[in-house]
XYZ file of N, CA and C in Angstrom:
789
model
N -11.638 -15.742 -4.584
C -11.178 -14.610 -3.916
C -11.333 -13.677 -2.876
N -12.363 -14.513 -2.186
C -12.939 -13.662 -1.398
C -13.017 -13.697 -0.178
N -13.483 -12.230 0.558
C -12.354 -12.236 1.828
C -11.117 -11.844 1.933
N -10.316 -11.300 1.087
C -9.172 -11.404 1.044
C -8.837 -9.867 1.481
N -8.200 -8.793 2.836
C -8.266 -7.724 2.609
C -6.522 -7.565 3.272
N -5.730 -6.547 2.947
C -4.691 -6.186 3.157
C -5.583 -4.262 4.206
N -4.894 -5.254 5.373
C -4.688 -3.741 6.623
C -3.112 -3.138 7.167
N -3.406 -1.844 6.870
C -1.998 -1.643 7.115
C -1.368 -0.392 8.913
N -0.322 -0.859 9.342
C -0.767 -0.686 10.781
C 0.994 -0.424 11.206
N 1.230 0.562 12.713
C 2.349 0.524 12.833
C 2.047 0.699 13.958
N 3.867 0.524 14.564
C 3.715 0.414 15.785
C 4.699 1.781 16.607
N 3.866 3.135 16.714
C 4.743 4.538 17.042
C 5.354 4.434 15.857
N 6.298 4.950 16.305
C 6.873 5.753 14.740
C 8.542 6.120 15.968
N 9.193 6.082 15.533
C 11.596 6.215 15.504
C 11.571 7.535 15.397
N 12.108 8.272 16.523
C 12.935 9.793 16.681
C 14.669 9.649 16.240
N 14.784 9.755 15.011
C 16.212 9.341 14.920
C 16.748 10.678 13.977
N 18.245 10.916 12.989
C 18.554 11.873 12.354
C 18.161 11.186 10.851
N 18.259 12.672 10.234
C 17.798 12.791 8.718
C 18.799 12.012 7.860
N 20.011 11.832 8.505
C 20.728 10.793 7.854
C 21.164 9.083 8.006
N 20.138 9.544 9.233
C 20.036 7.689 9.413
C 19.326 7.230 8.175
N 18.844 7.930 7.430
C 17.470 7.163 6.725
C 18.294 7.910 5.087
N 18.969 9.007 4.693
C 19.110 9.591 3.872
C 20.227 9.848 4.228
N 20.957 9.059 3.047
C 22.594 8.828 3.115
C 22.937 9.857 3.158
N 24.411 10.538 3.357
C 25.124 12.419 3.860
C 24.093 13.553 3.458
N 22.823 13.355 3.754
C 21.730 14.200 4.241
C 21.369 15.137 5.427
N 20.805 16.278 5.937
C 20.515 16.519 6.976
C 21.286 17.287 7.883
N 22.354 17.163 7.805
C 23.465 18.231 8.844
C 22.791 17.785 10.358
N 22.568 16.988 11.114
C 21.958 16.116 12.146
C 20.776 16.705 12.077
N 19.682 16.826 11.502
C 18.515 17.548 11.846
C 18.040 16.068 12.273
N 16.832 16.489 13.385
C 15.800 15.343 13.677
C 15.268 14.325 12.741
N 14.675 13.574 12.679
C 13.410 13.532 11.756
C 12.901 12.352 12.363
N 11.525 11.759 12.512
C 10.543 10.907 12.801
C 9.946 9.965 12.105
N 10.483 8.665 11.569
C 9.981 7.715 11.002
C 8.887 7.100 12.012
N 7.422 6.917 10.715
C 6.684 5.521 10.622
C 7.474 4.072 11.553
N 6.403 3.026 11.756
C 7.202 1.732 12.236
C 5.933 1.130 11.451
N 6.001 0.528 9.905
C 4.846 0.282 9.859
C 5.268 -0.960 9.867
N 3.756 -2.248 10.394
C 3.418 -3.262 9.463
C 2.532 -3.954 8.993
N 2.025 -5.051 8.768
C 0.895 -5.411 7.888
C 0.494 -7.055 8.552
N -1.715 -6.662 7.976
C -2.175 -8.234 7.916
C -2.545 -8.196 7.347
N -2.769 -9.471 7.034
C -2.929 -9.610 5.308
C -3.895 -10.581 5.962
N -5.526 -11.200 5.620
C -7.139 -11.659 5.627
C -6.565 -12.201 4.668
N -7.034 -13.259 4.848
C -7.019 -14.775 3.888
C -7.587 -16.092 4.064
N -8.443 -16.421 3.294
C -9.168 -17.383 3.568
C -8.047 -18.932 4.290
N -7.261 -18.776 3.528
C -6.136 -20.009 4.747
C -5.233 -19.944 4.912
N -5.571 -18.533 5.636
C -4.933 -17.927 7.216
C -4.322 -16.650 6.766
N -4.275 -15.906 7.964
C -3.950 -14.968 8.250
C -2.913 -14.547 8.316
N -2.216 -13.987 8.217
C -0.564 -13.472 7.945
C -0.418 -12.139 8.321
N 0.709 -11.838 9.468
C 0.862 -10.719 9.590
C 2.516 -10.481 9.133
N 2.976 -9.782 9.047
C 4.052 -8.660 8.121
C 4.514 -8.070 8.532
N 6.035 -8.630 9.436
C 6.342 -7.730 9.796
C 6.430 -7.969 12.005
N 5.641 -6.895 12.208
C 5.208 -6.945 13.296
C 5.550 -5.707 13.798
N 6.201 -5.172 13.419
C 6.491 -3.428 14.224
C 7.540 -4.039 15.391
N 7.648 -2.455 16.279
C 8.460 -3.156 17.725
C 7.675 -4.064 18.146
N 8.344 -4.590 19.833
C 8.168 -5.041 20.364
C 7.401 -4.255 21.995
N 6.346 -4.867 22.124
C 6.345 -3.664 22.858
C 6.357 -3.652 24.671
N 7.107 -4.948 24.646
C 7.621 -5.526 25.988
C 9.012 -4.716 26.597
N 9.631 -4.439 25.290
C 10.330 -3.387 25.585
C 10.392 -1.971 25.393
N 9.254 -1.671 26.261
C 8.883 -0.081 26.732
C 8.437 0.334 27.827
N 9.191 -1.162 28.628
C 9.429 -1.062 30.039
C 10.300 -0.500 30.548
N 11.684 -1.221 29.253
C 12.875 -0.944 29.849
C 13.350 -0.740 28.579
N 13.314 0.306 27.404
C 13.634 0.143 26.725
C 15.200 0.275 26.168
N 16.481 0.952 27.165
C 18.187 0.394 26.930
C 17.848 -1.055 27.681
N 17.163 -1.551 28.106
C 17.578 -2.923 29.057
C 17.788 -4.056 27.376
N 15.737 -3.293 26.568
C 15.809 -4.829 25.550
C 16.068 -3.958 24.533
N 16.426 -3.094 24.279
C 16.624 -2.512 22.854
C 18.662 -2.230 22.730
N 19.758 -1.442 24.145
C 20.281 -1.207 24.231
C 21.087 -0.653 23.336
N 22.061 -0.544 23.143
C 22.453 0.535 22.379
C 21.705 1.966 20.555
N 20.889 0.306 20.087
C 20.261 1.170 19.316
C 19.798 2.521 19.619
N 18.760 2.350 20.640
C 17.860 3.485 21.103
C 18.585 4.255 21.061
N 20.542 5.200 20.842
C 20.435 6.066 20.825
C 20.432 6.372 19.901
N 20.185 6.586 18.508
C 19.839 6.255 18.024
C 18.422 6.152 16.652
N 17.864 5.835 17.110
C 16.758 5.692 16.850
C 15.763 4.750 18.344
N 15.027 6.590 18.390
C 14.366 6.169 19.897
C 13.229 5.605 19.879
N 12.303 4.432 20.268
C 11.191 4.932 19.822
C 9.968 5.534 20.560
N 9.134 6.035 19.831
C 7.907 6.917 20.704
C 6.567 5.985 20.681
N 6.063 4.816 21.367
C 4.917 4.095 21.048
C 4.399 3.634 22.291
N 3.540 2.925 22.254
C 2.950 2.790 23.545
C 2.220 1.859 23.233
N 1.898 0.593 24.360
C 1.587 -0.748 24.662
C 0.477 -1.133 23.712
N -0.334 0.343 24.024
C -1.794 -0.664 22.877
C -1.341 -0.941 21.403
N 0.259 -0.386 21.271
C 0.420 -0.158 19.731
C 1.027 -1.291 19.148
N 1.272 -2.141 19.925
C 1.814 -3.338 19.887
C 0.994 -4.594 18.572
N 2.159 -4.954 18.300
C 1.056 -5.979 17.204
C -0.134 -6.698 17.837
N 0.039 -7.592 18.896
C -1.326 -8.100 19.500
C -2.585 -7.265 20.223
N -2.233 -6.096 20.647
C -2.982 -5.967 21.370
C -3.124 -4.914 19.606
N -3.235 -4.684 19.291
C -3.789 -3.746 17.602
C -5.065 -4.690 16.699
N -4.304 -5.804 16.631
C -4.803 -7.366 15.862
C -6.080 -7.604 17.165
N -6.485 -6.579 18.850
C -6.828 -7.394 18.993
C -8.602 -5.971 18.644
N -7.694 -5.301 18.101
C -9.284 -4.350 17.972
C -10.123 -4.460 16.499
N -9.269 -5.436 15.551
C -9.483 -5.689 14.496
C -10.133 -6.434 14.823
N -10.454 -7.615 15.959
C -11.607 -8.533 16.425
C -9.812 -9.925 16.279
N -9.218 -10.258 16.279
C -8.313 -11.110 16.326
C -7.378 -11.276 17.785
N -7.848 -12.877 17.979
C -6.815 -13.287 18.734
C -5.583 -14.398 18.232
N -4.601 -14.205 18.792
C -3.456 -14.652 18.802
C -3.397 -16.156 17.718
N -4.086 -16.700 17.799
C -4.750 -18.075 17.644
C -5.289 -18.425 15.462
N -5.845 -17.040 15.721
C -5.847 -16.366 14.480
C -5.110 -15.811 13.829
N -3.958 -16.682 13.826
C -2.569 -15.740 12.682
C -1.541 -17.484 12.348
N -1.473 -17.376 11.478
C -1.093 -18.614 10.951
C 0.055 -18.358 10.343
N 0.185 -17.434 9.643
C 1.644 -17.145 9.606
C 2.542 -16.139 9.886
N 3.794 -15.081 10.197
C 4.383 -14.808 10.364
C 5.360 -14.133 9.648
N 5.271 -13.545 8.416
C 6.442 -12.792 6.805
C 7.366 -12.115 7.849
N 8.770 -12.257 7.969
C 9.425 -11.360 7.863
C 10.483 -10.663 6.979
N 10.194 -9.703 6.486
C 11.285 -9.161 5.581
C 12.444 -9.130 6.287
N 12.874 -9.431 7.047
C 14.552 -8.975 8.261
C 14.252 -9.343 9.516
N 15.201 -9.566 10.566
C 15.267 -9.545 11.636
C 15.639 -8.218 12.507
N 14.759 -6.837 11.794
C 16.152 -5.760 12.619
C 13.869 -5.914 13.598
N 14.970 -5.439 14.857
C 13.866 -5.129 16.077
C 12.852 -4.192 16.096
N 12.510 -3.437 14.531
C 12.380 -2.687 14.529
C 10.747 -3.316 13.394
N 11.471 -4.570 13.088
C 10.070 -5.840 12.181
C 10.292 -6.782 12.990
N 10.255 -7.206 14.306
C 10.309 -8.055 15.051
C 8.819 -8.404 15.812
N 8.175 -7.835 15.514
C 7.197 -7.203 16.806
C 6.613 -8.644 17.049
N 6.579 -9.673 16.310
C 5.516 -10.817 15.938
C 6.608 -11.899 16.282
N 7.736 -11.883 16.288
C 7.636 -13.318 16.556
C 7.421 -13.936 18.075
N 7.030 -15.410 18.071
C 7.291 -16.420 19.081
C 5.183 -15.088 19.933
N 4.808 -14.301 19.623
C 3.376 -13.912 19.967
C 2.336 -14.773 19.632
N 2.157 -15.825 18.497
C 0.915 -16.507 18.206
C 1.606 -17.601 17.516
N 0.524 -18.914 19.120
C 1.189 -20.646 18.389
C 0.870 -20.511 17.871
N 1.444 -21.486 17.163
C 1.131 -22.493 15.839
C 1.438 -21.305 14.304
N 2.132 -19.941 14.586
C 2.044 -20.110 13.688
C 3.160 -20.111 13.248
N 3.569 -20.425 11.999
C 4.870 -20.705 10.815
C 4.822 -19.422 10.127
N 6.618 -18.790 10.632
C 7.562 -17.626 10.752
C 8.323 -18.019 9.544
N 8.001 -16.968 8.885
C 8.686 -17.171 6.958
C 9.922 -16.263 7.160
N 11.079 -16.943 7.232
C 12.389 -15.562 6.832
C 13.537 -15.889 5.499
N 14.136 -15.368 4.982
C 14.876 -16.052 4.462
C 16.150 -16.930 5.414
N 16.582 -17.597 4.907
C 17.684 -18.571 6.160
C 18.781 -17.853 6.418
N 19.288 -17.050 4.829
C 20.946 -15.902 4.889
C 20.514 -14.668 6.376
N 19.054 -14.216 6.628
C 18.864 -13.332 7.025
C 19.011 -14.002 8.580
N 18.434 -14.620 8.995
C 18.068 -15.884 9.921
C 19.566 -16.066 10.764
N 20.535 -16.210 9.792
C 21.989 -16.966 10.269
C 22.268 -15.372 10.785
N 22.362 -14.948 9.169
C 23.325 -13.476 10.102
C 23.255 -12.833 11.444
N 21.465 -12.615 11.914
C 21.166 -12.313 12.559
C 21.763 -12.660 14.330
N 22.023 -14.094 14.569
C 22.562 -14.465 15.127
C 23.829 -13.985 15.527
N 25.029 -13.981 13.692
C 26.257 -13.520 14.013
C 26.387 -12.073 12.858
N 25.253 -11.457 13.294
C 25.730 -10.322 12.684
C 27.530 -9.445 12.623
N 27.824 -9.225 11.743
C 28.924 -7.836 11.709
C 28.671 -7.122 12.450
N 30.083 -5.841 13.108
C 29.820 -5.455 14.093
C 28.907 -4.541 14.340
N 29.110 -3.529 12.571
C 28.113 -2.096 12.922
C 26.400 -3.168 12.466
N 26.252 -3.967 12.245
C 24.930 -3.882 11.929
C 24.547 -4.861 13.699
N 25.493 -5.153 14.448
C 25.013 -5.877 15.908
C 23.625 -4.873 16.529
N 23.785 -3.890 17.074
C 22.843 -3.624 17.536
C 20.971 -2.800 16.964
N 20.845 -3.188 15.331
C 20.357 -3.333 14.685
C 19.046 -4.424 15.235
N 20.015 -5.511 15.853
C 19.339 -6.540 15.692
C 18.984 -6.988 17.370
N 17.550 -7.005 18.137
C 17.322 -7.279 19.066
C 17.300 -9.467 19.440
N 18.225 -9.723 20.091
C 18.275 -10.903 19.918
C 17.021 -11.669 20.815
N 16.518 -10.922 21.532
C 15.634 -11.945 22.686
C 14.434 -12.194 21.997
N 14.254 -11.059 20.631
C 13.176 -11.106 19.685
C 12.522 -12.108 18.419
N 14.145 -13.222 18.364
C 14.058 -13.739 17.937
C 14.651 -15.011 18.104
N 15.378 -14.937 19.056
C 15.718 -16.333 19.595
C 15.203 -16.941 20.643
N 13.832 -17.423 20.838
C 13.152 -17.940 21.389
C 12.509 -19.073 21.455
N 11.921 -20.252 22.535
C 12.307 -21.313 22.367
C 11.050 -21.830 21.283
N 10.746 -22.985 20.560
C 8.830 -23.446 20.562
C 8.473 -22.227 19.397
N 9.588 -21.523 18.515
C 8.368 -20.992 17.453
C 9.468 -21.717 16.211
N 8.301 -22.167 15.501
C 8.307 -22.782 13.506
C 8.238 -21.753 13.132
N 10.279 -22.234 11.886
C 10.318 -21.510 11.311
C 10.024 -22.196 10.235
N 10.271 -21.436 8.515
C 10.211 -22.030 6.860
C 10.924 -20.814 6.564
N 11.876 -21.308 6.561
C 13.733 -20.374 5.481
C 13.348 -20.663 4.293
N 13.335 -19.496 3.393
C 13.397 -19.610 2.297
C 14.599 -20.135 1.763
N 15.151 -20.047 0.790
C 16.728 -19.598 0.285
C 17.016 -19.178 -0.852
N 16.987 -17.656 -0.065
C 17.426 -16.564 -1.538
C 16.604 -16.453 -3.431
N 17.883 -16.269 -4.233
C 17.266 -16.887 -5.491
C 16.688 -17.864 -5.402
N 16.842 -18.980 -5.267
C 16.415 -20.292 -5.286
C 14.914 -20.183 -5.207
N 14.009 -19.654 -4.449
C 12.890 -19.632 -4.268
C 12.457 -18.088 -3.925
N 13.136 -17.119 -4.707
C 12.434 -16.007 -5.061
C 11.361 -15.920 -5.716
N 10.123 -15.298 -5.458
C 9.000 -14.948 -5.981
C 8.377 -16.187 -4.846
N 8.818 -16.702 -3.958
C 7.720 -17.490 -3.005
C 6.311 -17.253 -2.811
N 5.362 -17.820 -4.054
C 3.914 -18.107 -3.608
C 3.212 -18.391 -1.872
N 3.010 -17.746 -0.952
C 2.851 -18.754 -0.158
C 1.371 -19.690 -0.128
N 0.513 -18.656 -0.785
C -1.350 -19.238 -1.328
C -0.950 -20.242 -2.167
N 0.186 -20.186 -3.156
C 0.051 -20.373 -4.248
C -1.613 -20.446 -5.496
N -1.960 -18.621 -5.008
C -3.111 -17.782 -5.376
C -1.869 -16.786 -6.201
N -0.820 -16.465 -6.232
C 0.029 -15.012 -6.558
C -0.841 -14.081 -5.246
N -1.715 -14.664 -4.470
C -1.610 -13.095 -3.503
C -1.034 -12.320 -2.943
N 0.509 -13.752 -2.338
C 1.416 -12.975 -1.747
C 2.408 -13.542 -1.966
N 3.519 -12.935 -2.495
C 4.305 -12.980 -3.321
C 6.017 -13.109 -2.588
N 7.089 -13.345 -1.882
C 7.998 -13.086 -1.674
C 9.697 -12.646 -2.324
N 9.771 -11.048 -2.476
C 10.904 -11.532 -3.008
C 12.159 -11.003 -2.689
N 13.157 -11.565 -2.649
C 13.852 -12.061 -2.938
C 15.119 -10.588 -2.636
N 15.367 -9.766 -1.368
C 16.255 -7.452 -2.259
C 16.859 -7.694 -1.190
N 17.752 -8.072 -0.780
C 19.041 -8.079 0.101
C 19.729 -6.420 -0.103
N 20.667 -6.071 0.301
C 21.179 -4.798 0.544
C 21.293 -4.520 1.991
N 19.651 -3.836 2.639
C 20.112 -3.630 3.837
C 20.256 -4.190 4.892
N 19.869 -5.717 4.921
C 20.800 -6.798 5.154
C 20.522 -7.847 3.849
N 21.623 -8.553 4.560
C 22.578 -9.786 3.686
C 20.959 -10.783 3.578
N 19.650 -10.950 4.087
C 18.325 -11.938 3.309
C 17.179 -11.052 3.501
N 17.431 -9.776 3.423
C 16.178 -9.415 3.176
C 15.158 -9.669 1.883
N 13.905 -9.429 2.749
C 12.649 -9.507 1.901
C 11.849 -9.501 1.450
N 11.178 -8.422 0.413
C 10.179 -7.607 0.622
C 8.810 -8.067 0.061
N 7.853 -8.120 0.035
C 5.970 -8.774 -0.231
C 5.945 -8.131 -1.586
N 5.389 -9.088 -2.426
C 4.046 -8.636 -3.638
C 2.665 -8.999 -3.017
N 1.895 -8.082 -2.687
C 0.414 -8.230 -2.474
C -0.330 -8.256 -3.281
N -1.513 -8.638 -4.034
C -2.188 -9.425 -5.224
C -3.452 -9.309 -4.803
N -3.691 -7.488 -4.436
C -5.577 -8.399 -3.793
C -6.456 -7.729 -5.108
N -8.261 -8.609 -5.222
C -8.784 -8.907 -6.274
C -8.841 -7.478 -6.464
N -9.619 -5.848 -5.541
C -9.703 -5.185 -6.041
C -9.068 -3.544 -6.681
N -8.141 -3.900 -5.558
C -6.978 -3.517 -5.194
C -5.942 -3.256 -5.623
N -5.540 -4.535 -6.880
C -4.859 -4.329 -7.994
C -3.204 -5.022 -6.990
N -1.907 -4.899 -7.053
C -1.438 -4.971 -7.076
C -0.224 -4.136 -5.968
N 0.158 -3.929 -4.723
C 0.822 -3.390 -2.882
C 2.169 -3.324 -3.660
N 2.931 -3.202 -3.577
C 4.083 -3.946 -2.861
C 4.610 -3.180 -2.438
N 5.087 -4.259 -0.846
C 5.343 -4.101 0.428
C 6.803 -4.046 0.336
N 7.666 -2.857 0.395
C 9.094 -3.141 0.224
C 9.708 -3.428 1.032
N 9.249 -2.893 2.396
C 9.715 -2.597 3.687
C 10.817 -1.732 3.396
N 12.223 -2.164 4.003
C 13.570 -1.589 4.203
C 14.568 -1.740 3.144
N 14.605 -2.309 1.924
C 14.835 -2.688 0.602
C 14.697 -1.117 -0.111
N 13.510 -0.219 0.291
C 13.341 1.107 0.336
C 12.957 1.885 1.144
N 13.764 2.333 2.319
C 13.355 3.107 3.269
C 12.666 4.352 2.758
N 12.863 5.039 1.602
C 11.748 6.783 1.214
C 11.659 6.398 -0.237
N 10.945 7.773 -0.393
C 11.003 7.747 -2.051
C 11.962 8.137 -2.615
N 12.567 8.854 -1.677
C 14.146 9.998 -2.625
C 14.652 8.284 -2.713
N 15.146 6.749 -1.939
C 15.638 5.961 -1.883
C 15.071 5.394 -3.209
N 13.906 5.403 -3.518
C 13.141 4.569 -4.958
C 13.320 5.403 -6.090
N 13.603 6.967 -5.877
C 14.349 7.682 -6.885
C 15.375 7.597 -6.902
N 16.127 7.640 -6.933
C 18.048 7.136 -6.862
C 18.692 8.777 -6.221
N 17.822 9.164 -5.319
C 18.200 10.746 -4.863
C 18.875 10.201 -3.381
N 18.958 9.644 -3.105
C 19.399 8.848 -1.825
C 19.313 7.532 -1.478
N 21.120 7.000 -0.660
C 21.141 5.707 -0.411
C 20.427 5.703 1.003
N 19.968 5.071 1.728
C 19.457 5.111 2.924
C 20.275 4.845 4.124
N 20.661 5.659 5.022
C 21.658 5.770 6.405
C 21.998 4.397 6.670
N 21.606 3.661 6.064
C 22.123 2.242 7.097
C 21.640 0.984 5.901
N 22.784 0.150 5.988
C 22.499 -0.555 4.770
C 23.771 -1.867 4.958
N 23.840 -3.500 4.253
C 24.811 -4.191 4.511
C 25.852 -3.795 3.253
N 25.363 -3.438 2.254
C 26.135 -3.669 1.562
C 25.271 -2.591 -0.119
N 25.906 -1.802 -0.203
C 25.201 -0.893 -1.390
C 24.957 -0.961 -2.588
N 25.720 -1.657 -3.421
C 25.709 -2.700 -4.014
C 24.502 -2.975 -4.198
N 23.593 -4.371 -3.871
C 23.360 -5.123 -3.351
C 22.127 -4.138 -3.257
N 22.200 -3.127 -1.990
C 20.604 -2.133 -1.729
C 19.894 -1.610 -3.011
N 20.765 -1.014 -3.976
C 20.591 -0.583 -5.814
C 19.826 -1.462 -6.615
N 20.754 -2.486 -6.232
C 20.262 -3.333 -7.322
C 18.469 -4.264 -6.906
N 19.062 -4.629 -5.858
C 16.991 -4.484 -5.002
C 16.107 -3.853 -5.752
N 16.676 -2.437 -5.457
C 15.696 -1.463 -5.758
C 15.433 -1.585 -7.551
N 16.661 -1.546 -8.522
C 16.190 -1.161 -9.469
C 14.975 -2.826 -10.050
N 15.569 -4.364 -9.311
C 15.153 -5.192 -8.810
C 13.535 -4.713 -9.535
N 13.168 -4.081 -8.005
C 11.670 -3.653 -7.708
C 10.856 -2.838 -8.786
N 12.067 -1.898 -9.247
C 11.120 -1.267 -10.075
C 10.341 -2.294 -11.276
N 11.222 -2.890 -11.539
C 11.371 -3.739 -13.148
C 9.786 -4.738 -12.826
N 9.511 -4.896 -11.296
C 8.334 -5.720 -10.559
C 7.277 -4.731 -10.411
N 7.550 -3.457 -9.948
C 6.221 -2.327 -9.721
C 5.839 -2.072 -11.245
N 6.864 -1.784 -12.168
C 6.443 -1.925 -13.918
C 5.844 -2.647 -14.582
N 5.986 -3.655 -14.375
C 5.822 -5.345 -14.937
C 4.130 -5.345 -14.038
N 3.508 -5.120 -13.117
C 2.191 -5.835 -12.489
C 1.205 -4.227 -12.260
N 2.441 -3.555 -12.432
C 1.692 -2.271 -12.389
C 1.073 -1.794 -10.533
N 2.134 -2.379 -10.006
C 2.013 -1.715 -8.458
C 2.780 -0.376 -7.572
N 1.300 -0.749 -6.234
C 1.928 0.835 -5.875
C 2.716 0.625 -4.800
N 3.421 1.638 -4.631
C 4.785 1.331 -3.575
C 4.595 1.539 -2.266
N 4.890 0.615 -1.342
C 5.032 1.312 -0.271
C 6.022 0.911 0.423
N 6.334 1.971 0.900
C 8.076 2.085 0.632
C 8.168 2.474 2.796
N 9.430 1.444 3.389
C 9.598 1.170 3.941
C 9.046 2.025 5.783
N 10.109 3.344 5.755
C 9.979 4.531 6.515
C 9.807 5.569 5.490
N 8.261 5.841 5.123
C 8.739 7.252 4.109
C 7.369 7.917 5.181
N 7.522 9.116 6.678
C 6.858 9.533 6.655
C 5.510 10.363 5.904
N 6.477 11.154 5.150
C 5.244 11.884 4.091
C 3.972 10.703 3.651
N 4.916 9.871 2.683
C 4.770 8.861 1.629
C 2.839 7.618 2.892
N 3.585 7.763 3.982
C 3.227 6.353 4.832
C 1.670 7.213 4.929
N 1.369 8.298 5.037
C -0.005 9.278 4.739
C -0.473 9.340 4.223
N -0.460 9.183 3.241
C -1.236 9.097 2.299
C -1.926 7.012 1.985
N -1.548 6.260 2.946
C -2.500 4.964 2.494
C -3.392 5.009 3.883
N -4.337 4.304 3.517
C -5.876 4.049 4.042
C -5.319 3.259 5.732
N -5.096 2.982 6.512
C -4.576 2.596 8.109
C -5.864 1.844 8.383
N -5.285 0.768 9.725
C -6.338 -0.282 10.039
C -6.817 1.416 10.747
N -8.152 0.932 11.215
C -9.375 -0.225 10.732
C -10.152 -0.073 9.424
N -9.285 0.612 9.390
C -9.403 0.586 6.697
C -8.378 -0.112 6.595
N -8.784 -1.015 5.011
C -8.384 -1.558 4.829
C -7.976 -1.457 3.439
N -7.267 -2.236 2.269
C -7.702 -2.348 1.149
C -7.830 -4.268 1.116
N -9.021 -4.095 -0.697
C -9.171 -5.401 -0.638
C -8.657 -5.753 -2.448
């Protein structure tokens, strides 16, 4: 297991309200959250995990993201797009073998279709739901991100493919964590020196959510959301994993960001 590295990156931030992130808290107070994404360098092929916001949306945010920007206003420049950021690390689009997606909300789909030949891994029920979301979730999906010709998809099948091991060596496992969306998944990364890092994505919005002090402000199922957090607690305790929450502005600053990395 040589030359395995995890980079933590972000595509700017989003301005929202505290109650959008922590249900029933903040009384309308403004809040700014990071939009993280990740790169896993591996001898068997590099993986972009999520990819943040799509850089091309910046020219016309309302035209691209629609009503979503009324609740989550992006603060980002084009150089923070995933392809541009990878270039600063010496990687071209052809250097990416996989794009692994926690879910298909627009702040996680900025990598789809940018990497020729890459296999895109997503839960089947997430991909199906993204095309026909319920009314309250519709604005969170930017169909132009994922409804693209020529994208090679590999769909995982919920509980029957839980803990899918991408390389077969335990470095990257995909953990089914529905609740935020019907087909959400998190990622357990196990590195040679740094040990296990649990990329919870939006299964865990913030540490308040992790510590069961607040439900997230957006979710498809409160029951599944709570149960997925409990599932991740058991996993983290069993392997001694470091948790990376999906959008916690305070916790995010405690990690090393690219060009620094974990190995």
